[in-house]
């Protein structure tokens, strides 16, 4: 199976452990990821905060590249990227004048490639296929599936799972033999891009997530977004210091868990490059 | 030669200011067939009508044209005047020189000319009019009430007390509806069952009310005054004539833990059960989906215990026919289901209904408060049975919501929420009620004072804002809402959350409405004839509606509408014959080719396929025939008939063409 | 701001956000679900109310619009399908364009600005370059020495996990990226 691959800036930057894990995992599943050639930043929070046209143009450029490069399905493992791409797609599809303007601005015609977030990509591979490929079931794993904000919201754009009580990631985790715990903070915000500019925000919000996961018996949290990973993993020590609680919670990218179940080593998946919890 | 009288009204200034009424009279007097023409200031007044009557007699008029206002105003008035003077009322026509002339044209010359032309057309029509007689339809002087809630009960008692026989069909094993399950009612805090059950008993014992419970309307034939209803009596597996209501069967039944419908799932009942102690009829029914004997052929304990031998496992549904002259639909409501998908309407996953045991809806709370409820009136958390010290009530769940719910306001929730806070406080003295609301709708008699009492005397805390999310933590429900008046988010740790869910019409009402040709809106609420002036009538003659089936409303309004519907029924049943206006369709059976396009097109199903037979009984031809009881005179058949066999009396093609030709 | 400018601003916000402000009946569900509303100077429903009443300037100057984390909870739960998150975005966009951004929230504004500047130059974010610009401009605006060194300890930790990429990446067709930015932000054709 082939999937187009849009890494986004984080996966080539300080969250390239996510890319390492992703590539190892999908390779083991027999899925080849073809990186979009000369892709550009999707604009993330900065674009939609400062300039409306730009927030559509930057994703539109990438959709145009996808069309030019014959890519029908595009995996965007960062949930911000996947949402921005979907948002631009919807805005353009509903407004022919906007579509024309965007084609002119980005010098390409953004077409209808299907944008997939990480969970959708695993669903595309097929849960049954994944189940069959499991070599080392994650029998003692108690995982809190953390969806964050942008996998399921806003529901009319993301068109994925239920934004109040999602179950899609839980089903993937259960297919690996692990237990997906029931907990309250599946879709509460971690603080998003405020890590540098408003650290307090991230500490407060991510602390609540860690606390609730722990209170419900989770030993680890699964995420499908590099920003969520940074806030829960890289900032975990700062949270522990601020709130005086030790969590030692391992934050896995969902593809880490799939990879481990397929028999890959933590090193191969880049788990040893995480900050908090189990490195091996 | 015709002898037509033309009467031109000034309507005070309304016509005379714009139309030169003297000139009009002068001109129309010259029209061929016009015997006399005159004008008067107020033709509809007593002297005006006298004038018409005198001229009919003195000039031996055989047709009258009154040029004045719209026929919607005074056609009946003038036709009655003509009839009194001995002229067939359908030989009187009106020319509308007010709404169609003086009120819409400012130019005096043009308006006067137009008035003359309008009268010319009316005169041409009247020359072609036929005398018509009102149509008489026999009436079965009995009524059917569908639905045994408070509205149905009220309507049934009113009609039966007026002397007519009533057939009541109720889908549940007992009548009483939602009101039988309530604890106390606003604004008096009367015990709901105490005020309702005497009425229920009256219905059960009334000599003129025939009660079919655990039954549904299967099909409807006929028309106003002449309905034939087929009723399906569902198998109870208990012979209610033999049963004494002793209750031994329920005590003996081994399958005790089935979710009780009457308690909305808050309590349990056995497989053979009486829905509640005051049920009418006070007889049990067997739930065939769980009964061991009926599903697996095992057990039979209830039959063994029954001293009256009333249990009958071989019982079957029965179809019964009843003839009635009028029908009242009082099918009531159900609550919007909060946590589930429901067609287009989706649930509220953020409130955790169905996930957290201590998040319940308003009817479930009523059962907890009710003295005859599953907790004997003690307010207990469903999860652990403890007394809740902080209860959050959330208004507008599913109402006033364009995104996920229903866009309308459910009217009763503000009032019953205030009531709930008071009942809670009266039982849990150290408890605190919290209400999240958007607005307070308390527009009835004593209603606003009632809500203020909840806040000012019983200490309920009201926060103006919606709730965004409910989560459960350490046995408590964390409710995240807001108060927009203070401009702040508000979080309450609750022991129990009660959701005031929207009111929706009962299940199955749209299928029932289709059987009776009654319209309903996109939410399933039955359609009234006119929202202001005809709230309990429908566009189908002889079928009336009342109560929550028509729109969300409270008990006093339901009762008032029920009496209103009953009075309409009594008008229909008052005489042994119904009189209908004769301006309906008529089919010329000689020229009819029996293509039956009219039969397909008629929106009132008023065309019948008839046969014409000779004296030997041999078939001569088939023909379409109008059912004079059902036809509403819409004219659709006329427009589709290829042989011009269909025509409308009083608006025939000949009359219409005469009007047009008079202008050419 | 006179009446015409007010109504123009409201139309502009509605057109940027593609949503109707008159639909909002101030139920407060957005505020109730917002993870930051307790810290905001004006809550989400208040921001919308201010614009409904024509007080656009005051809304543009709030801290609240920069405290928003764009979690989209308000939009997802609004019973009237008002896209509240998009309104906040629109307020940010207009506030930035008109130079009316909150001083208290300068760090957030400058972060976004530095992010876009890096993308404009390279086609993708160069984290080191972005942080450098953010720190320098932030220090100039806030005059707090500590600001320069906040989070500095993260650098060696990142290096330890091989997450510190000094050089960053550049897209091949950077001229196109600059043209896109010029067309969107500078009003060029």
Short mmCIF file of C-alpha atoms in Angstrom, two decimals, chain B residues 91-247:
data_model
loop_
_atom_site.label_atom_id
_atom_site.label_comp_id
_atom_site.label_asym_id
_atom_site.label_seq_id
_atom_site.Cartn_x
_atom_site.Cartn_y
_atom_site.Cartn_z
CA UNK B 91 -77.94 33.12 -6.50
CA UNK B 92 -76.18 35.94 -4.68
CA UNK B 93 -72.63 36.91 -5.61
CA UNK B 94 -70.30 39.61 -4.42
CA UNK B 95 -68.07 41.92 -6.43
CA UNK B 96 -65.09 42.92 -4.34
CA UNK B 97 -64.71 46.63 -5.04
CA UNK B 98 -62.84 47.27 -1.79
CA UNK B 99 -59.85 44.94 -1.30
CA UNK B 100 -59.60 44.45 -5.04
CA UNK B 101 -60.30 48.05 -6.03
CA UNK B 102 -60.67 51.05 -3.75
CA UNK B 103 -58.03 49.89 -1.30
CA UNK B 104 -55.36 49.26 -3.94
CA UNK B 105 -55.88 51.91 -6.61
CA UNK B 106 -55.40 55.61 -5.82
CA UNK B 107 -56.72 57.01 -9.10
CA UNK B 108 -60.46 57.80 -8.87
CA UNK B 109 -61.20 57.48 -12.57
CA UNK B 110 -59.40 54.18 -12.96
CA UNK B 111 -60.87 52.74 -9.79
CA UNK B 112 -64.40 53.67 -10.81
CA UNK B 113 -64.00 52.05 -14.22
CA UNK B 114 -62.58 48.93 -12.61
CA UNK B 115 -65.48 48.76 -10.15
CA UNK B 116 -67.92 48.83 -13.02
CA UNK B 117 -66.02 46.02 -14.78
CA UNK B 118 -65.97 43.92 -11.61
CA UNK B 119 -69.72 44.28 -11.29
CA UNK B 120 -70.19 43.46 -14.95
CA UNK B 121 -68.35 40.17 -14.38
CA UNK B 122 -70.36 39.37 -11.28
CA UNK B 123 -73.61 40.02 -13.10
CA UNK B 124 -72.52 37.71 -15.94
CA UNK B 125 -71.74 35.01 -13.38
CA UNK B 126 -74.97 35.30 -11.49
CA UNK B 127 -76.91 34.91 -14.71
CA UNK B 128 -75.36 31.45 -14.98
CA UNK B 129 -75.64 30.46 -11.34
CA UNK B 130 -77.79 27.52 -10.31
CA UNK B 131 -79.77 27.32 -7.15
CA UNK B 132 -77.92 24.92 -4.83
CA UNK B 133 -78.96 23.14 -1.68
CA UNK B 134 -76.63 22.40 1.23
CA UNK B 135 -75.49 18.81 1.36
CA UNK B 136 -76.60 16.61 4.21
CA UNK B 137 -74.38 13.85 5.49
CA UNK B 138 -75.53 11.40 8.18
CA UNK B 139 -73.59 11.41 11.42
CA UNK B 140 -72.65 8.59 13.76
CA UNK B 141 -72.99 10.35 17.07
CA UNK B 142 -69.99 8.80 18.77
CA UNK B 143 -66.46 10.03 19.18
CA UNK B 144 -63.05 8.38 19.20
CA UNK B 145 -60.28 9.66 21.47
CA UNK B 146 -56.78 8.44 20.65
CA UNK B 147 -54.58 8.77 23.72
CA UNK B 148 -55.48 8.40 27.39
CA UNK B 149 -53.34 11.08 28.95
CA UNK B 150 -54.79 14.10 30.74
CA UNK B 151 -55.86 15.71 27.46
CA UNK B 152 -57.57 12.58 26.16
CA UNK B 153 -59.22 12.01 29.53
CA UNK B 154 -60.58 15.55 29.65
CA UNK B 155 -61.93 15.39 26.12
CA UNK B 156 -63.50 11.98 26.73
CA UNK B 157 -65.25 13.10 29.91
CA UNK B 158 -66.55 16.32 28.34
CA UNK B 159 -67.99 14.53 25.34
CA UNK B 160 -69.40 11.63 27.38
CA UNK B 161 -70.91 13.96 29.96
CA UNK B 162 -72.61 15.84 27.11
CA UNK B 163 -74.43 12.61 26.33
CA UNK B 164 -72.42 11.03 23.53
CA UNK B 165 -70.70 7.67 23.44
CA UNK B 166 -66.92 7.80 23.47
CA UNK B 167 -64.41 5.18 22.41
CA UNK B 168 -60.95 5.71 23.93
CA UNK B 169 -57.88 3.94 22.61
CA UNK B 170 -54.71 3.97 24.71
CA UNK B 171 -51.47 2.28 23.69
CA UNK B 172 -50.15 1.62 27.22
CA UNK B 173 -51.72 -0.95 29.54
CA UNK B 174 -53.21 1.89 31.61
CA UNK B 175 -54.50 5.37 30.90
CA UNK B 176 -52.98 8.36 32.69
CA UNK B 177 -50.17 9.27 30.33
CA UNK B 178 -47.16 11.22 31.55
CA UNK B 179 -49.14 13.05 34.21
CA UNK B 180 -49.74 9.82 36.10
CA UNK B 181 -46.00 9.51 36.57
CA UNK B 182 -45.37 13.02 37.84
CA UNK B 183 -44.80 13.80 41.45
CA UNK B 184 -46.34 17.24 42.00
CA UNK B 185 -47.52 19.78 39.44
CA UNK B 186 -46.71 23.49 39.16
CA UNK B 187 -47.67 26.07 40.29
CA UNK B 188 -49.76 24.62 43.10
CA UNK B 189 -47.59 21.60 43.94
CA UNK B 190 -50.71 19.45 43.89
CA UNK B 191 -49.94 15.77 43.98
CA UNK B 192 -50.26 14.83 40.32
CA UNK B 193 -51.75 11.40 40.81
CA UNK B 194 -54.18 12.69 43.42
CA UNK B 195 -55.75 15.13 41.00
CA UNK B 196 -55.61 12.83 37.99
CA UNK B 197 -56.66 9.43 39.31
CA UNK B 198 -60.25 10.47 40.14
CA UNK B 199 -60.57 11.50 36.50
CA UNK B 200 -59.02 8.22 35.40
CA UNK B 201 -61.54 6.31 37.50
CA UNK B 202 -64.35 8.41 36.04
CA UNK B 203 -63.24 7.36 32.57
CA UNK B 204 -62.98 3.74 33.60
CA UNK B 205 -66.43 3.75 35.15
CA UNK B 206 -68.28 6.07 32.80
CA UNK B 207 -71.34 4.37 31.30
CA UNK B 208 -70.73 6.03 27.96
CA UNK B 209 -66.98 5.54 27.63
CA UNK B 210 -65.71 2.36 26.01
CA UNK B 211 -62.08 1.99 27.00
CA UNK B 212 -59.56 0.02 24.94
CA UNK B 213 -56.21 -0.05 26.69
CA UNK B 214 -53.05 -1.74 25.43
CA UNK B 215 -54.56 -1.03 22.02
CA UNK B 216 -53.74 1.01 18.95
CA UNK B 217 -55.56 2.38 15.94
CA UNK B 218 -54.88 -0.06 13.12
CA UNK B 219 -56.68 1.66 10.25
CA UNK B 220 -59.24 4.34 9.46
CA UNK B 221 -61.88 4.40 6.73
CA UNK B 222 -64.56 6.95 5.97
CA UNK B 223 -65.06 10.62 6.53
CA UNK B 224 -66.50 13.14 8.96
CA UNK B 225 -69.60 11.82 10.61
CA UNK B 226 -68.89 8.38 9.20
CA UNK B 227 -65.55 7.01 10.31
CA UNK B 228 -64.93 3.30 10.60
CA UNK B 229 -61.96 2.66 12.89
CA UNK B 230 -60.19 -0.68 13.18
CA UNK B 231 -58.55 -1.08 16.58
CA UNK B 232 -55.87 -3.62 17.42
CA UNK B 233 -56.24 -4.88 20.95
CA UNK B 234 -52.79 -6.21 21.80
CA UNK B 235 -52.64 -9.50 23.66
CA UNK B 236 -52.42 -8.90 27.40
CA UNK B 237 -52.37 -12.61 28.21
CA UNK B 238 -54.69 -11.70 31.07
CA UNK B 239 -58.47 -11.81 30.79
CA UNK B 240 -59.40 -8.50 32.40
CA UNK B 241 -63.00 -9.55 32.88
CA UNK B 242 -61.97 -12.49 35.06
CA UNK B 243 -59.00 -10.85 36.76
CA UNK B 244 -59.72 -9.33 40.18
CA UNK B 245 -56.54 -7.25 40.37
CA UNK B 246 -55.33 -9.10 43.48
CA UNK B 247 -51.68 -8.86 42.41
#
